[in-house]
Coordinates of C-alpha atoms in Angstrom, one line a residue:
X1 CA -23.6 5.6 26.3
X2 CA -22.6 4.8 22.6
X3 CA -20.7 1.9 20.6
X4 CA -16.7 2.4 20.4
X5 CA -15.4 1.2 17.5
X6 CA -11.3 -0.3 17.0
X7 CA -9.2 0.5 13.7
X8 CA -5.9 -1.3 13.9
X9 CA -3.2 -0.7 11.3
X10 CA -0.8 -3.6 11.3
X11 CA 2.5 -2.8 8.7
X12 CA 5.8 -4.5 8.5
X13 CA 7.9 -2.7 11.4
X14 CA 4.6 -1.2 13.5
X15 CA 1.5 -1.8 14.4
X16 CA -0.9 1.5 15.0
X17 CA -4.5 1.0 17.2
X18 CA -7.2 4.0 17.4
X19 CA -10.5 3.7 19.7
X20 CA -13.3 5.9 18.3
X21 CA -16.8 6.8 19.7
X22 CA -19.9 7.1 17.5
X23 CA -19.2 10.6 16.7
X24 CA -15.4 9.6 14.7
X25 CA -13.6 11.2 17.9
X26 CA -10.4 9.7 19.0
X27 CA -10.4 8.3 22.6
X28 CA -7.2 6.8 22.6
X29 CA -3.8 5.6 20.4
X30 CA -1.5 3.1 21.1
X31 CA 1.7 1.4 19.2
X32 CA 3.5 -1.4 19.2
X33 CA 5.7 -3.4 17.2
X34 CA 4.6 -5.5 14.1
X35 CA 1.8 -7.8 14.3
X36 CA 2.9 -9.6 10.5
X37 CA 3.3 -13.2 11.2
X38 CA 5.1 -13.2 8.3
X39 CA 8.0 -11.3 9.0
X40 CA 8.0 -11.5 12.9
X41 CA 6.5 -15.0 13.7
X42 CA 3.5 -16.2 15.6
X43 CA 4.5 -15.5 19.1
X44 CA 5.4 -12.3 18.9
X45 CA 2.8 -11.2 16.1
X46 CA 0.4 -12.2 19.1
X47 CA 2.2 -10.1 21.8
X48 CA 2.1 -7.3 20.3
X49 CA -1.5 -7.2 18.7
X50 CA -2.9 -8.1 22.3
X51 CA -0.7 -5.3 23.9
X52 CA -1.8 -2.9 21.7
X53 CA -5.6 -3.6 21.9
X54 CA -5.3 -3.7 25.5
X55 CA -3.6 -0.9 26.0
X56 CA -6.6 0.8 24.2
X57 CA -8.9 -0.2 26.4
X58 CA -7.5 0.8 29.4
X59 CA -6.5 4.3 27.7
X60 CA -10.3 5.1 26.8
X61 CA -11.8 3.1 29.9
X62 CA -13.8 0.8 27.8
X63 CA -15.7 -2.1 28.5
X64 CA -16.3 -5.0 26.7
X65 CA -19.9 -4.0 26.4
X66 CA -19.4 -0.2 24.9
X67 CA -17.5 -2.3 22.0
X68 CA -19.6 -1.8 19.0
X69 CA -16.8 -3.6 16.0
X70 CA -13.3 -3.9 15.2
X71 CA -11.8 -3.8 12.1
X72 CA -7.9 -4.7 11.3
X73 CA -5.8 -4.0 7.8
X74 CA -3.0 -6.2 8.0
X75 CA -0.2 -6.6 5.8
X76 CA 0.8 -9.8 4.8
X77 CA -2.8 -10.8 5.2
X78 CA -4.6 -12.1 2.2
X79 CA -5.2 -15.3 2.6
X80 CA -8.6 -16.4 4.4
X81 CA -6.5 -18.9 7.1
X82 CA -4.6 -15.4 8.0
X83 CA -7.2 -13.5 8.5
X84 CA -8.8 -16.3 11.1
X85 CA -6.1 -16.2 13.1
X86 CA -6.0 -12.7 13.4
X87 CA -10.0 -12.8 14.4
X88 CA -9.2 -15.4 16.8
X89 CA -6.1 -13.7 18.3
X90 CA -8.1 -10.4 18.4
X91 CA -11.7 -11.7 20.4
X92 CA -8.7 -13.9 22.9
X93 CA -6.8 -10.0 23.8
X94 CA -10.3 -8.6 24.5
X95 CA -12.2 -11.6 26.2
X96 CA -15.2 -11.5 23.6
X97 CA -17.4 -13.7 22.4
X98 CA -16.8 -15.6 19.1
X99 CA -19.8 -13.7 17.0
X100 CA -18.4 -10.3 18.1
X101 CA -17.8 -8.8 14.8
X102 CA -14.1 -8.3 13.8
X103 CA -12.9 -7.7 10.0
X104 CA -9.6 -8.3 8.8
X105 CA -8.4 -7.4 5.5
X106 CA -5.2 -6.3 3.8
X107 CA -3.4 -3.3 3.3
X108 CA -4.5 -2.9 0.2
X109 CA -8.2 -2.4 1.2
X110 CA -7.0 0.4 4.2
X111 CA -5.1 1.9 1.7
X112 CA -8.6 2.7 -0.4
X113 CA -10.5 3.6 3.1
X114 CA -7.9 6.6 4.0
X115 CA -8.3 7.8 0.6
X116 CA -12.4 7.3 0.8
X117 CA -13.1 8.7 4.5
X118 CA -14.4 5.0 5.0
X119 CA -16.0 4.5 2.1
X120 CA -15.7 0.9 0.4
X121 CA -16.3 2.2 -3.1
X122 CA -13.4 2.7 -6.0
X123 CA -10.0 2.0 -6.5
X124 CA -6.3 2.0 -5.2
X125 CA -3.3 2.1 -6.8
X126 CA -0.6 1.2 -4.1
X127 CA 3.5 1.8 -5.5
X128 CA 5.6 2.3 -2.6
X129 CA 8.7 -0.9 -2.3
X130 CA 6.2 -2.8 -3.9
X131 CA 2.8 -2.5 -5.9
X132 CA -1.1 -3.3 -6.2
X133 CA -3.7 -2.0 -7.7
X134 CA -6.9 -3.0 -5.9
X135 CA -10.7 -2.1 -6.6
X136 CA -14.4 -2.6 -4.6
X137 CA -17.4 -1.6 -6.5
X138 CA -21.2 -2.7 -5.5
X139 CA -20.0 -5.9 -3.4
X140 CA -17.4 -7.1 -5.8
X141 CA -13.5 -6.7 -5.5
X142 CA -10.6 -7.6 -7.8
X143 CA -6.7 -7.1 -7.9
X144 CA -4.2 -6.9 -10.2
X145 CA -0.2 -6.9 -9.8
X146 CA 1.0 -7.3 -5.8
X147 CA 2.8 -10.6 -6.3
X148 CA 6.7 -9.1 -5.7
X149 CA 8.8 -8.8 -8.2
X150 CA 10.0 -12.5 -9.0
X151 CA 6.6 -12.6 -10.3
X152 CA 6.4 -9.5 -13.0
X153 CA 5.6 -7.0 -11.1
X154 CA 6.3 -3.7 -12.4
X155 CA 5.5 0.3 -10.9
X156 CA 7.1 0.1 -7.6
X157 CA 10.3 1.6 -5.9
X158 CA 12.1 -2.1 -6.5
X159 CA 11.3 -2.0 -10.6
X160 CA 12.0 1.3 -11.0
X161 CA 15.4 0.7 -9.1
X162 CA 15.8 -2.8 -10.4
X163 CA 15.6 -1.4 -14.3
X164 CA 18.2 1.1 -13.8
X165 CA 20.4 -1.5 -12.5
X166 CA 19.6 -3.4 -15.5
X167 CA 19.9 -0.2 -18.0
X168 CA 23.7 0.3 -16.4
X169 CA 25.0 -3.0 -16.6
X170 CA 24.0 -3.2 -20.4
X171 CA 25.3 0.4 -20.9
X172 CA 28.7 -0.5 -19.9
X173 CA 28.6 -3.9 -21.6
X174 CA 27.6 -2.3 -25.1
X175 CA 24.5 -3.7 -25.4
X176 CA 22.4 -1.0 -24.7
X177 CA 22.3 3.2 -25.0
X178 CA 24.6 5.1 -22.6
X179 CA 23.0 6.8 -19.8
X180 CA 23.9 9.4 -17.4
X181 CA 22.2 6.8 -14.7
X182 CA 25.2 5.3 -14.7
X183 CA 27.1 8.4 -13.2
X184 CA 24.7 9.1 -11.0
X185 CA 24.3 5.4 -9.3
X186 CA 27.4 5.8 -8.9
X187 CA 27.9 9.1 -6.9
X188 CA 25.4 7.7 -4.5
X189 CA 27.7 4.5 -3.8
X190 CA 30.7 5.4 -4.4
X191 CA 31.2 3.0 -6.8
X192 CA 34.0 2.6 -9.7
X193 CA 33.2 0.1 -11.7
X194 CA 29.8 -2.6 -12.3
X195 CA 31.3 -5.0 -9.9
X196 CA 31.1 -2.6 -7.4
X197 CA 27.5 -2.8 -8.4
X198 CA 27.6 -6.5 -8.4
X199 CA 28.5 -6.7 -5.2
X200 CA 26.7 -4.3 -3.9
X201 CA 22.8 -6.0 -5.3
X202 CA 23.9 -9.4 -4.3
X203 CA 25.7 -8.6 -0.5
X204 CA 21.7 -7.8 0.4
X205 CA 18.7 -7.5 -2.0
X206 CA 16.0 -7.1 0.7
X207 CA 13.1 -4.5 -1.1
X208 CA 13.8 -1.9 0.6
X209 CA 17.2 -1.7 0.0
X210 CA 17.2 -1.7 -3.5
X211 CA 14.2 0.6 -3.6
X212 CA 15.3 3.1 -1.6
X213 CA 17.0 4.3 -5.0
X214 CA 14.5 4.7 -7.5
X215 CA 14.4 8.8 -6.8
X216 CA 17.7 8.6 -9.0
X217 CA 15.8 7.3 -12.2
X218 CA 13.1 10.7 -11.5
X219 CA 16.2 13.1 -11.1
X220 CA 17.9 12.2 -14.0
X221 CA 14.9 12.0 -16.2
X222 CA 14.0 15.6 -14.9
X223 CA 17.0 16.8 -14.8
X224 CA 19.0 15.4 -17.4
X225 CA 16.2 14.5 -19.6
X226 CA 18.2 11.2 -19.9
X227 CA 15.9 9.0 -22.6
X228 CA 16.7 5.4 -20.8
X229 CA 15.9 7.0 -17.6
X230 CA 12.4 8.5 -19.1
X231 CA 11.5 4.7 -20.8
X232 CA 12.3 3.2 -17.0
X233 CA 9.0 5.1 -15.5
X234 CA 7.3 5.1 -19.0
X235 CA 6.9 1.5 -19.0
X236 CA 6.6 1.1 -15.3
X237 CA 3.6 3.4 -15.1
X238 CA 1.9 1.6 -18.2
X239 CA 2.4 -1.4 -15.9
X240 CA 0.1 0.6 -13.2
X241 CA -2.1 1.9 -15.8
X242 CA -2.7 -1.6 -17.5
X243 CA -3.3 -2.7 -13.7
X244 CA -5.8 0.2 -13.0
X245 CA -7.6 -0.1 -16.5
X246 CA -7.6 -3.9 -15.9
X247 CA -9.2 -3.6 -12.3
X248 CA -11.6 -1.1 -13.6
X249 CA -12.6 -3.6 -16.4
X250 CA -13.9 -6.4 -14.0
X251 CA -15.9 -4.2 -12.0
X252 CA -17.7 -2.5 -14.5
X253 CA -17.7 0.7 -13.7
X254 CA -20.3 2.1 -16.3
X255 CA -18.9 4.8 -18.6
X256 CA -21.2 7.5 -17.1
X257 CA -20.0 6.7 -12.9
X258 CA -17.7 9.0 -11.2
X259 CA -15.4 7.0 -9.0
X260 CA -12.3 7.6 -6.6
X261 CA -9.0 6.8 -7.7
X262 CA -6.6 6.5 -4.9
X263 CA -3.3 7.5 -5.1
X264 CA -0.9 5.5 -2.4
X265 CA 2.7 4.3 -1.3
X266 CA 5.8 7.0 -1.1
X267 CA 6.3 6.1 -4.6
X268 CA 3.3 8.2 -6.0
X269 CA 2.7 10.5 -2.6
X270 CA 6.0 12.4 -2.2
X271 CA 5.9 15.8 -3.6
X272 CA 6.0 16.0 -7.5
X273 CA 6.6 12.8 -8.2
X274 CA 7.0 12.3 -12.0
X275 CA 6.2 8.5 -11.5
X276 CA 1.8 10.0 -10.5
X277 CA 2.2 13.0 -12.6
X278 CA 2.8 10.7 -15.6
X279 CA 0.1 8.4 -14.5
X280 CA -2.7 10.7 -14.0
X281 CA -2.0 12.5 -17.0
X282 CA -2.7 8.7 -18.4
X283 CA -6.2 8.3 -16.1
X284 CA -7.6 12.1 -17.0
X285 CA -7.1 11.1 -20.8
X286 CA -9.1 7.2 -20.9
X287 CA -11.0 8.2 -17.7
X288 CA -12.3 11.5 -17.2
X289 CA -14.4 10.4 -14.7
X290 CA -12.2 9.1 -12.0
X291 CA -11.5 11.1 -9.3
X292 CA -7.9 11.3 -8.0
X293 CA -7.6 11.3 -4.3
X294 CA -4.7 10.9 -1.8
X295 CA -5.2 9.5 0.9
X296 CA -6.2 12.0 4.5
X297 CA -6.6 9.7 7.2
X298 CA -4.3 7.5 8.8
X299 CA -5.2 3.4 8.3
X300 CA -6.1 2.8 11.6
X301 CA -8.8 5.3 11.8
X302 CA -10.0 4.5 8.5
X303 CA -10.2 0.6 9.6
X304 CA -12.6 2.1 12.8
X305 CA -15.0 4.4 10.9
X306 CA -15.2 1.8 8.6
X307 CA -16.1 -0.4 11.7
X308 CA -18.3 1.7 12.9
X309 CA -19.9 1.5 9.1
X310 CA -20.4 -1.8 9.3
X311 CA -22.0 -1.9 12.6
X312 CA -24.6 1.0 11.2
X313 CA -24.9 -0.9 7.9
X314 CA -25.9 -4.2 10.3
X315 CA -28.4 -2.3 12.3
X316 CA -29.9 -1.0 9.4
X317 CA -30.2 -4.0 7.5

């Protein structure tokens, strides 16, 4: 009888588990609700990780002894202290030993994985509400951008909705071009006037909110060929591309090395978005050899073949 292996996938509103055997086949699925401490709080992050995992277990009749690795991509989880607790909470739900070996990393890291089959080797570019760029190469890993947008960061739903905002406010003051944004912010909302807009940022300005609303600034650029609407993703993808190049940069990938490029987040996935199309033309031009990918597998079984990786790698070694 072989090693099973656990991928867990742990979001903001869900948290999906997968049970694999050695051969990558699914033996069971569960869902529950999140595990982020962040946004749901330690007791209930806790009840729902250790519900999920042992409803796993009991789906695919597994003992603690077929378990061969586990491996969890958490959002919200960057910091090492985070990670522990997760480790901790995850060997507690399963009654294993302390030296059982279970990886946690961020999302950022699963993203790379689905796009990879598993592999640790390339890059991510993440723009969904928010944005990261993330790379691994040869042992070593670096970030760029992922810090929220308080903090500068540009090529997600939120800038690209958070500049048009911007763009129509000064349009209506004067001090900046007119733009046919305007018109169509307002359709959406049925709103009259900037203090309808006013109101409207500053009742709620939660990510996703405001982000849900950056398709308006593709549409009118594509279908209005509205300029401020074209410089709005013009300067958010060179964000994203200064964050790839950047990333790319302190790995050292040599000139010669082919390497994935990982496309992820509804930002750059949803069909023809203008926001990737603009981007890779960008990547094909200063790096021919990166290969762009999009992502095939879900996180969670990503996060167990990568487990199962590992556990290879450690027999090997």
């Amino acid at each position: 009888e072989g090693k099973r292996f656990i991928g867990v996938d742990g979001g903001g509103s869900k948290t999906s588990f997968v049970i694999i055997d050695q051969s990558n086949n699914v033996l069971a699925t569960a869902v529950t609700k999140s595990t982020n401490i962040n946004s749901v709080g330690n007791v209930s992050a806790l009840s729902n990780l250790c519900q999920g995992l042992q409803q796993l277990i009991l789906l695919s009749n597994t003992s603690k002894e077929q378990l061969g690795g586990i491996c969890l991509g958490m959002s919200g989880s960057d910091r090492e202290e985070m990670h522990k607790i997760h480790r901790d909470w995850t060997r507690q739900a399963l009654g294993i030993s302390d030296d059982f070996p279970v990886n946690v990393f961020n999302d950022a890291l699963a993203a790379l994985l689905r796009g990879t089959q598993g592999e640790l080797h390339g890059i991510v570019v993440i723009s969904g509400t928010g944005t990261i760029v993330f790379g691994h190469h040869n042992g070593v890993q670096h970030r760029a951008l992922g810090y929220g947008p308080s903090l500068g960061d540009k090529g997600s739903g939120y800038a690209i909705a958070n500049d048009m905002f911007i763009a129509v406010v000064k349009a209506e003051d004067k001090m900046g071009p007119e733009t046919k944004l305007t018109q169509r912010l307002y359709d959406k909302l049925n709103f009259k006037t900037t203090l309808d807009l006013t109101g409207w940022v500053y009742a709620d300005s939660s990510w996703e909110r405001v982000a849900s609303l950056y398709p308006i600034v593709a549409d009118c650029y594509l279908e209005d060929h509205d300029e401020v609407a074209e410089e709005i993703l013009d300067q958010n993808v060179e964000t994203l591309f200064t964050g790839i190049r950047t990333v790319i940069k302190r790995l050292g990938f040599e000139p010669s090395e082919t390497f994935p490029i990982v496309f992820s987040g509804g930002v750059l996935t949803h069909e023809k978005s203008v926001v990737a199309e603009k981007l890779q033309r960008k990547l094909v031009q200063h790096y021919p050899r990166g290969k762009i990918i999009y992502p095939t597998l879900s996180a969670e079984l990503a996060a167990a073949i990568y487990a199962a990786k590992l556990s290879a790698d450690a027999l090997n070694s």
